[in-house]
Structures are given as C-alpha cells and as structure tokens.
mmCIF file of C-alpha atoms and ligand atoms in Angstrom:
data_model
loop_
_atom_site.group_PDB
_atom_site.id
_atom_site.type_symbol
_atom_site.label_atom_id
_atom_site.label_comp_id
_atom_site.label_asym_id
_atom_site.label_seq_id
_atom_site.Cartn_x
_atom_site.Cartn_y
_atom_site.Cartn_z
ATOM 1 C CA UNK A 1 -0.097 0.080 -0.009
ATOM 2 C CA UNK A 2 2.888 2.210 0.686
ATOM 3 C CA UNK A 3 4.465 1.269 -2.718
ATOM 4 C CA UNK A 4 2.596 3.895 -4.632
ATOM 5 C CA UNK A 5 4.513 5.948 -7.113
ATOM 6 C CA UNK A 6 3.761 9.679 -6.780
ATOM 7 C CA UNK A 7 2.499 11.401 -10.035
ATOM 8 C CA UNK A 8 5.555 13.629 -9.922
ATOM 9 C CA UNK A 9 7.912 10.729 -9.937
ATOM 10 C CA UNK A 10 6.192 9.396 -12.934
ATOM 11 C CA UNK A 11 6.378 12.658 -14.889
ATOM 12 C CA UNK A 12 9.984 12.895 -13.879
ATOM 13 C CA UNK A 13 10.659 9.225 -15.124
ATOM 14 C CA UNK A 14 9.044 10.210 -18.374
ATOM 15 C CA UNK A 15 11.163 13.222 -18.565
ATOM 16 C CA UNK A 16 14.379 11.346 -17.891
ATOM 17 C CA UNK A 17 13.281 8.952 -20.766
ATOM 18 C CA UNK A 18 13.120 11.730 -23.079
ATOM 19 C CA UNK A 19 16.563 13.226 -22.090
ATOM 20 C CA UNK A 20 18.132 9.624 -22.287
ATOM 21 C CA UNK A 21 17.037 9.493 -25.782
ATOM 22 C CA UNK A 22 18.817 12.665 -26.522
ATOM 23 C CA UNK A 23 21.982 10.985 -25.706
ATOM 24 C CA UNK A 24 22.811 13.292 -22.728
ATOM 25 C CA UNK A 25 25.901 11.299 -21.534
ATOM 26 C CA UNK A 26 26.719 8.947 -18.708
ATOM 27 C CA UNK A 27 23.233 7.981 -17.453
ATOM 28 C CA UNK A 28 23.138 4.304 -16.416
ATOM 29 C CA UNK A 29 21.534 1.574 -18.614
ATOM 30 C CA UNK A 30 18.457 1.750 -16.369
ATOM 31 C CA UNK A 31 17.747 5.413 -17.547
ATOM 32 C CA UNK A 32 17.531 4.194 -21.173
ATOM 33 C CA UNK A 33 14.504 2.163 -20.295
ATOM 34 C CA UNK A 34 12.935 5.195 -18.991
ATOM 35 C CA UNK A 35 13.357 4.127 -15.391
ATOM 36 C CA UNK A 36 15.293 6.042 -12.536
ATOM 37 C CA UNK A 37 19.030 6.117 -13.045
ATOM 38 C CA UNK A 38 20.195 4.010 -10.095
ATOM 39 C CA UNK A 39 23.769 2.760 -9.247
ATOM 40 C CA UNK A 40 22.171 -0.708 -8.351
ATOM 41 C CA UNK A 41 18.751 -1.488 -10.198
ATOM 42 C CA UNK A 42 15.921 -2.002 -7.847
ATOM 43 C CA UNK A 43 17.715 -0.413 -4.915
ATOM 44 C CA UNK A 44 17.978 3.152 -3.470
ATOM 45 C CA UNK A 45 21.553 3.359 -2.289
ATOM 46 C CA UNK A 46 22.123 6.045 0.145
ATOM 47 C CA UNK A 47 25.508 7.410 1.561
ATOM 48 C CA UNK A 48 25.673 8.787 4.976
ATOM 49 C CA UNK A 49 28.335 9.506 7.767
ATOM 50 C CA UNK A 50 27.563 8.317 11.210
ATOM 51 C CA UNK A 51 27.854 8.748 14.088
ATOM 52 C CA UNK A 52 25.523 11.785 13.848
ATOM 53 C CA UNK A 53 22.614 10.872 16.165
ATOM 54 C CA UNK A 54 19.595 11.356 15.865
ATOM 55 C CA UNK A 55 20.157 11.785 12.056
ATOM 56 C CA UNK A 56 22.434 8.423 11.440
ATOM 57 C CA UNK A 57 23.776 6.322 14.049
ATOM 58 C CA UNK A 58 24.251 2.530 14.857
ATOM 59 C CA UNK A 59 21.608 0.913 16.935
ATOM 60 C CA UNK A 60 22.050 -1.955 19.190
ATOM 61 C CA UNK A 61 21.829 -4.492 16.083
ATOM 62 C CA UNK A 62 24.755 -2.702 14.427
ATOM 63 C CA UNK A 63 22.252 -1.177 11.999
ATOM 64 C CA UNK A 64 22.457 2.505 10.650
ATOM 65 C CA UNK A 65 19.260 4.152 11.848
ATOM 66 C CA UNK A 66 18.024 7.650 12.213
ATOM 67 C CA UNK A 67 15.933 10.560 10.823
ATOM 68 C CA UNK A 68 17.786 10.610 7.586
ATOM 69 C CA UNK A 69 17.455 6.976 7.118
ATOM 70 C CA UNK A 70 13.688 7.183 7.968
ATOM 71 C CA UNK A 71 13.164 9.920 5.324
ATOM 72 C CA UNK A 72 15.077 8.122 2.625
ATOM 73 C CA UNK A 73 13.352 4.824 3.373
ATOM 74 C CA UNK A 74 9.994 6.758 2.535
ATOM 75 C CA UNK A 75 11.565 7.752 -0.812
ATOM 76 C CA UNK A 76 12.616 4.149 -1.412
ATOM 77 C CA UNK A 77 9.096 2.789 -0.496
ATOM 78 C CA UNK A 78 7.378 5.452 -2.817
ATOM 79 C CA UNK A 79 9.571 4.378 -5.605
ATOM 80 C CA UNK A 80 9.026 0.574 -4.874
ATOM 81 C CA UNK A 81 12.796 0.161 -4.223
ATOM 82 C CA UNK A 82 15.077 -1.494 -1.550
ATOM 83 C CA UNK A 83 16.969 0.743 0.583
ATOM 84 C CA UNK A 84 20.621 0.363 1.124
ATOM 85 C CA UNK A 85 22.791 2.217 3.306
ATOM 86 C CA UNK A 86 26.409 2.899 2.644
ATOM 87 C CA UNK A 87 28.710 4.595 5.351
ATOM 88 C CA UNK A 88 30.935 7.233 3.832
ATOM 89 C CA UNK A 89 33.534 9.673 4.836
ATOM 90 C CA UNK A 90 31.758 13.237 5.130
ATOM 91 C CA UNK A 91 34.158 14.986 2.766
ATOM 92 C CA UNK A 92 33.150 12.443 -0.054
ATOM 93 C CA UNK A 93 29.425 13.518 0.451
ATOM 94 C CA UNK A 94 30.126 17.220 0.820
ATOM 95 C CA UNK A 95 32.339 17.241 -2.221
ATOM 96 C CA UNK A 96 29.607 15.386 -4.261
ATOM 97 C CA UNK A 97 32.389 12.547 -5.005
ATOM 98 C CA UNK A 98 30.202 9.720 -3.585
ATOM 99 C CA UNK A 99 27.439 10.762 -5.857
ATOM 100 C CA UNK A 100 29.649 11.393 -8.992
ATOM 101 C CA UNK A 101 31.601 8.269 -8.667
ATOM 102 C CA UNK A 102 28.412 6.216 -8.421
ATOM 103 C CA UNK A 103 28.862 4.915 -4.730
ATOM 104 C CA UNK A 104 25.229 6.053 -4.071
ATOM 105 C CA UNK A 105 22.220 7.668 -5.421
ATOM 106 C CA UNK A 106 21.448 9.855 -2.627
ATOM 107 C CA UNK A 107 23.468 11.633 0.153
ATOM 108 C CA UNK A 108 21.594 11.819 3.445
ATOM 109 C CA UNK A 109 23.771 13.133 6.079
ATOM 110 C CA UNK A 110 22.478 16.329 7.803
ATOM 111 C CA UNK A 111 24.002 17.967 4.726
ATOM 112 C CA UNK A 112 23.526 21.741 4.966
ATOM 113 C CA UNK A 113 22.494 23.182 1.567
ATOM 114 C CA UNK A 114 25.309 25.612 0.470
ATOM 115 C CA UNK A 115 25.807 27.429 -2.981
ATOM 116 C CA UNK A 116 29.196 25.772 -3.123
ATOM 117 C CA UNK A 117 28.015 22.333 -2.684
ATOM 118 C CA UNK A 118 24.915 23.192 -4.932
ATOM 119 C CA UNK A 119 27.452 23.822 -7.666
ATOM 120 C CA UNK A 120 28.584 20.258 -7.485
ATOM 121 C CA UNK A 121 25.417 18.207 -6.919
ATOM 122 C CA UNK A 122 21.665 18.983 -6.527
ATOM 123 C CA UNK A 123 19.751 19.354 -3.334
ATOM 124 C CA UNK A 124 16.112 18.374 -2.460
ATOM 125 C CA UNK A 125 13.916 20.858 -0.839
ATOM 126 C CA UNK A 126 14.986 21.616 2.732
ATOM 127 C CA UNK A 127 13.816 19.075 5.433
ATOM 128 C CA UNK A 128 15.485 20.255 8.629
ATOM 129 C CA UNK A 129 16.558 23.625 10.144
ATOM 130 C CA UNK A 130 20.004 23.806 11.852
ATOM 131 C CA UNK A 131 22.369 26.097 13.701
ATOM 132 C CA UNK A 132 25.838 25.639 15.276
ATOM 133 C CA UNK A 133 26.440 24.577 18.838
ATOM 134 C CA UNK A 134 29.205 24.545 21.252
ATOM 135 C CA UNK A 135 30.056 21.582 23.481
ATOM 136 C CA UNK A 136 32.558 21.771 26.242
ATOM 137 C CA UNK A 137 33.406 20.036 29.599
ATOM 138 C CA UNK A 138 31.119 21.014 32.262
ATOM 139 C CA UNK A 139 32.219 24.006 34.234
ATOM 140 C CA UNK A 140 34.948 24.948 31.544
ATOM 141 C CA UNK A 141 33.501 28.522 31.329
ATOM 142 C CA UNK A 142 33.906 28.439 27.626
ATOM 143 C CA UNK A 143 30.408 29.866 26.546
ATOM 144 C CA UNK A 144 30.661 32.191 23.530
ATOM 145 C CA UNK A 145 32.898 33.228 20.603
ATOM 146 C CA UNK A 146 35.257 35.416 22.677
ATOM 147 C CA UNK A 147 36.197 32.584 25.260
ATOM 148 C CA UNK A 148 37.031 30.455 22.321
ATOM 149 C CA UNK A 149 40.122 32.463 21.559
ATOM 150 C CA UNK A 150 43.231 30.486 22.066
ATOM 151 C CA UNK A 151 41.287 27.374 22.787
ATOM 152 C CA UNK A 152 41.579 24.091 20.800
ATOM 153 C CA UNK A 153 38.339 23.700 18.987
ATOM 154 C CA UNK A 154 37.373 20.488 17.369
ATOM 155 C CA UNK A 155 35.381 20.517 14.169
ATOM 156 C CA UNK A 156 34.417 17.824 11.660
ATOM 157 C CA UNK A 157 36.115 18.019 8.568
ATOM 158 C CA UNK A 158 34.554 19.655 5.573
ATOM 159 C CA UNK A 159 31.484 20.625 7.601
ATOM 160 C CA UNK A 160 29.879 24.139 8.016
ATOM 161 C CA UNK A 161 31.003 23.989 11.683
ATOM 162 C CA UNK A 162 34.507 24.107 10.363
ATOM 163 C CA UNK A 163 33.667 26.976 8.086
ATOM 164 C CA UNK A 164 31.976 28.748 10.980
ATOM 165 C CA UNK A 165 34.976 28.566 13.356
ATOM 166 C CA UNK A 166 37.320 29.923 10.468
ATOM 167 C CA UNK A 167 34.872 32.703 9.865
ATOM 168 C CA UNK A 168 35.410 33.755 13.521
ATOM 169 C CA UNK A 169 39.141 34.037 12.693
ATOM 170 C CA UNK A 170 39.926 30.918 14.813
ATOM 171 C CA UNK A 171 41.844 27.865 13.711
ATOM 172 C CA UNK A 172 40.015 24.544 14.200
ATOM 173 C CA UNK A 173 41.468 21.192 14.825
ATOM 174 C CA UNK A 174 39.955 18.739 12.285
ATOM 175 C CA UNK A 175 38.496 15.337 12.948
ATOM 176 C CA UNK A 176 37.040 12.906 10.581
ATOM 177 C CA UNK A 177 33.678 12.428 12.355
ATOM 178 C CA UNK A 178 31.566 13.512 15.233
ATOM 179 C CA UNK A 179 32.525 10.461 17.391
ATOM 180 C CA UNK A 180 36.207 11.399 17.068
ATOM 181 C CA UNK A 181 35.420 15.103 17.909
ATOM 182 C CA UNK A 182 33.633 13.999 21.168
ATOM 183 C CA UNK A 183 36.426 11.611 22.058
ATOM 184 C CA UNK A 184 39.106 14.381 21.909
ATOM 185 C CA UNK A 185 36.888 16.585 24.057
ATOM 186 C CA UNK A 186 36.445 13.635 26.710
ATOM 187 C CA UNK A 187 40.189 12.953 26.782
ATOM 188 C CA UNK A 188 41.159 16.689 27.124
ATOM 189 C CA UNK A 189 42.933 16.814 23.711
ATOM 190 C CA UNK A 190 40.703 19.627 22.612
ATOM 191 C CA UNK A 191 38.796 22.333 24.826
ATOM 192 C CA UNK A 192 35.608 22.468 22.652
ATOM 193 C CA UNK A 193 33.515 20.919 19.982
ATOM 194 C CA UNK A 194 31.727 22.808 17.379
ATOM 195 C CA UNK A 195 28.967 20.937 15.158
ATOM 196 C CA UNK A 196 25.328 21.182 14.441
ATOM 197 C CA UNK A 197 23.257 21.889 17.705
ATOM 198 C CA UNK A 198 20.855 19.045 17.098
ATOM 199 C CA UNK A 199 23.484 16.444 17.466
ATOM 200 C CA UNK A 200 25.229 17.896 20.601
ATOM 201 C CA UNK A 201 22.629 17.261 23.095
ATOM 202 C CA UNK A 202 23.225 13.495 23.241
ATOM 203 C CA UNK A 203 26.450 13.976 25.124
ATOM 204 C CA UNK A 204 25.323 16.386 27.955
ATOM 205 C CA UNK A 205 24.828 13.331 30.171
ATOM 206 C CA UNK A 206 28.537 12.586 29.989
ATOM 207 C CA UNK A 207 30.087 15.388 31.877
ATOM 208 C CA UNK A 208 29.821 17.814 28.857
ATOM 209 C CA UNK A 209 27.522 20.635 28.457
ATOM 210 C CA UNK A 210 26.122 22.771 25.624
ATOM 211 C CA UNK A 211 26.950 26.450 26.385
ATOM 212 C CA UNK A 212 25.991 28.289 23.227
ATOM 213 C CA UNK A 213 24.050 28.120 20.007
ATOM 214 C CA UNK A 214 25.399 30.061 17.150
ATOM 215 C CA UNK A 215 22.498 30.952 14.806
ATOM 216 C CA UNK A 216 23.514 30.189 11.241
ATOM 217 C CA UNK A 217 20.118 29.594 9.764
ATOM 218 C CA UNK A 218 21.209 26.391 8.017
ATOM 219 C CA UNK A 219 18.898 23.933 6.206
ATOM 220 C CA UNK A 220 19.507 20.207 5.451
ATOM 221 C CA UNK A 221 18.722 18.831 1.986
ATOM 222 C CA UNK A 222 19.200 15.398 0.409
ATOM 223 C CA UNK A 223 21.989 15.381 -2.178
ATOM 224 C CA UNK A 224 21.331 13.902 -5.855
ATOM 225 C CA UNK A 225 23.664 13.573 -8.731
ATOM 226 C CA UNK A 226 23.300 16.560 -11.150
ATOM 227 C CA UNK A 227 21.473 15.411 -14.269
ATOM 228 C CA UNK A 228 19.486 12.717 -12.234
ATOM 229 C CA UNK A 229 16.178 14.822 -12.661
ATOM 230 C CA UNK A 230 13.934 12.147 -12.319
ATOM 231 C CA UNK A 231 15.236 11.033 -8.917
ATOM 232 C CA UNK A 232 15.512 14.727 -7.603
ATOM 233 C CA UNK A 233 11.816 15.044 -8.438
ATOM 234 C CA UNK A 234 10.901 11.756 -6.790
ATOM 235 C CA UNK A 235 12.670 12.822 -3.622
ATOM 236 C CA UNK A 236 10.983 16.159 -3.432
ATOM 237 C CA UNK A 237 7.655 14.402 -4.207
ATOM 238 C CA UNK A 238 8.096 12.200 -1.118
ATOM 239 C CA UNK A 239 9.243 15.061 1.013
ATOM 240 C CA UNK A 240 5.953 16.870 0.030
ATOM 241 C CA UNK A 241 3.954 13.748 0.664
ATOM 242 C CA UNK A 242 5.347 13.076 4.244
ATOM 243 C CA UNK A 243 4.874 16.768 5.095
ATOM 244 C CA UNK A 244 1.292 16.376 4.091
ATOM 245 C CA UNK A 245 0.360 12.979 5.571
ATOM 246 C CA UNK A 246 1.905 13.523 8.882
ATOM 247 C CA UNK A 247 4.759 11.033 8.300
ATOM 248 C CA UNK A 248 7.601 13.679 8.620
ATOM 249 C CA UNK A 249 5.957 14.926 11.886
ATOM 250 C CA UNK A 250 5.939 11.358 13.267
ATOM 251 C CA UNK A 251 9.505 10.783 12.301
ATOM 252 C CA UNK A 252 10.712 14.102 13.686
ATOM 253 C CA UNK A 253 8.997 13.541 16.880
ATOM 254 C CA UNK A 254 10.493 10.172 17.198
ATOM 255 C CA UNK A 255 13.877 11.030 16.411
ATOM 256 C CA UNK A 256 14.288 14.446 18.008
ATOM 257 C CA UNK A 257 11.967 14.005 20.856
ATOM 258 C CA UNK A 258 9.786 16.977 20.301
ATOM 259 C CA UNK A 259 7.098 17.889 17.749
ATOM 260 C CA UNK A 260 8.370 20.218 14.964
ATOM 261 C CA UNK A 261 7.437 23.689 15.146
ATOM 262 C CA UNK A 262 4.725 24.774 12.816
ATOM 263 C CA UNK A 263 6.104 27.057 10.065
HETATM 264 N N1 LIG B 1 25.445 20.256 8.623
HETATM 265 C C1 LIG B 1 26.916 20.270 8.607
HETATM 266 C C2 LIG B 1 27.269 20.294 7.205
HETATM 267 O O1 LIG B 1 26.607 20.018 6.227
HETATM 268 C C3 LIG B 1 27.330 18.944 9.308
HETATM 269 C C4 LIG B 1 26.849 17.659 8.747
HETATM 270 C C5 LIG B 1 27.568 16.400 9.174
HETATM 271 N N2 LIG B 1 26.767 15.209 8.978
HETATM 272 C C6 LIG B 1 27.265 14.148 9.376
HETATM 273 N N3 LIG B 1 26.426 12.919 9.219
HETATM 274 N N4 LIG B 1 28.250 13.813 9.961
HETATM 275 O O2 LIG B 1 28.476 20.572 6.958
#
C-alpha cells in the first residue's frame, strides 16, 4: 500500500526517458529504459556519515538508523525500491564525490544546503533547520565566541561547523567524524567541539555541556547527482507527501523528541 508511485515521480521518469533519448551522456543503462538512473537497479543506495545521532547512528543491532534513514526509506518505498545504506567519509558526501563516482544515489547526512555544494550536486527541498552549537567540559567557562580565543576547537572536517569557526578568525582542529570530536573532548585533547546543535545534546549526560548556540540559519537537504532529475523530483515528491500526510512529523517527533514547530 505504501508502494505507490507519486505522480511527480512518474512525470519525472518520463522526462528522464526523453533526455536519455537525446544522448545526454553517462546515465546508467536503467535510464535508457525510462526508469530512474540508479547505481544498483531495484535499490535506492544512500550514502551517510555516522555517528550523527539522531540523524544517522548505529543501533544495538549494528544497523544504521536515524531521521535521515527514515526519510530516505520513505523515498525508497514510494519508488518501490529496497533501501541500502552505505557509510561514507563526510568529505566525499560534501564534495559530491560519492554521487559522482556512483557510490550511491542519494547523500543523506544532515547535509547543509550551501551554494558551493549546490554547484557540485543537486539538493532536494530543505527538510530540517540547523544552527551551530558549542559543546565543552562541564564548568569550563567556555560559552561564547570570545572565550574560544586561544582554545583548541574540534570541528568535523569539511562541515559548515569548520567554516563557521574559520569565519570567526579561529583555527580549528579537524576530525573525521563527530565520534572522534567527542572523544578528543573527553580525553582533554581539545577544549571545545563545534558541530550542528541538534547532535550535541546527546552528550550532555557525560560530563559535557552545551553552552552556546550560534544561529547560522542552515537547512539540510538530500543530495542527488546533477542530471538525475527524475530522482530529484521523486525525492521532492516524497518530502511533500510526508509533510502532508503526517509521516514527517511522526519521524521528527520520534527522532528529535519534540514535535516540529509549525512554520
Ligand atoms: N550540517 C553540517 C554540514 O553539512 C554537518 C553535517 C555532518 N553530517 C554527518 N552526518 N556527519 O556541513
């Protein structure tokens, strides 16, 4: 029952069939049949970079779950596809390499929509609002931009948090992922962690505290390879559908712990 194909996806698939006929380049064989261009036929392959709870993280069975996975599963179901999750370094998502080398069809990784990234791959409509946040050892007294001066500030490589720290005239220490950032803070290797505010709250119980939110007005989007218009339109159609039928609110409430604010 959930395997219905949205009208927009059908229209998009028809459009892709037309563009495939005009010989537009490296679309996969599937595209020539008028189907979605997918790296593995029958499967929606999604690249993501855990740990980034509650968006992508390993559950007790070792499975990658989270809000991004829930949303892409909705896309897969609307298209009648299996969902496969591929763990990827964040910089390959951010640069579009994972899409452009055919590692996956969609990047779903709390990816902030930026002009620089949008030049390298396409973004869906926004699905989550984000700001930067500051996580420190409880009682450190580090609680604003000024108190970060001279401190060792951990960022995740190639993220908007890294850019934000640099824009403050500060020099960050790079880490591959959020897990390594947190570890560095816990072992005293760094004084502070900057990353998206929505992922920092999970660590407050561990002797760490969130002392500041830096409003950046970011928005997350799902990444699709440029030229895969049929898939991009299908993704947007699913986002619209889940906003209308309450699925998005249910996913948000489960993963974030509060209902989304009405916009
Ligand atoms: N929103 C930030 C960015 O796009 C950080 C995203 C990090 N995502 C992740 N799954 N580790 O740069």
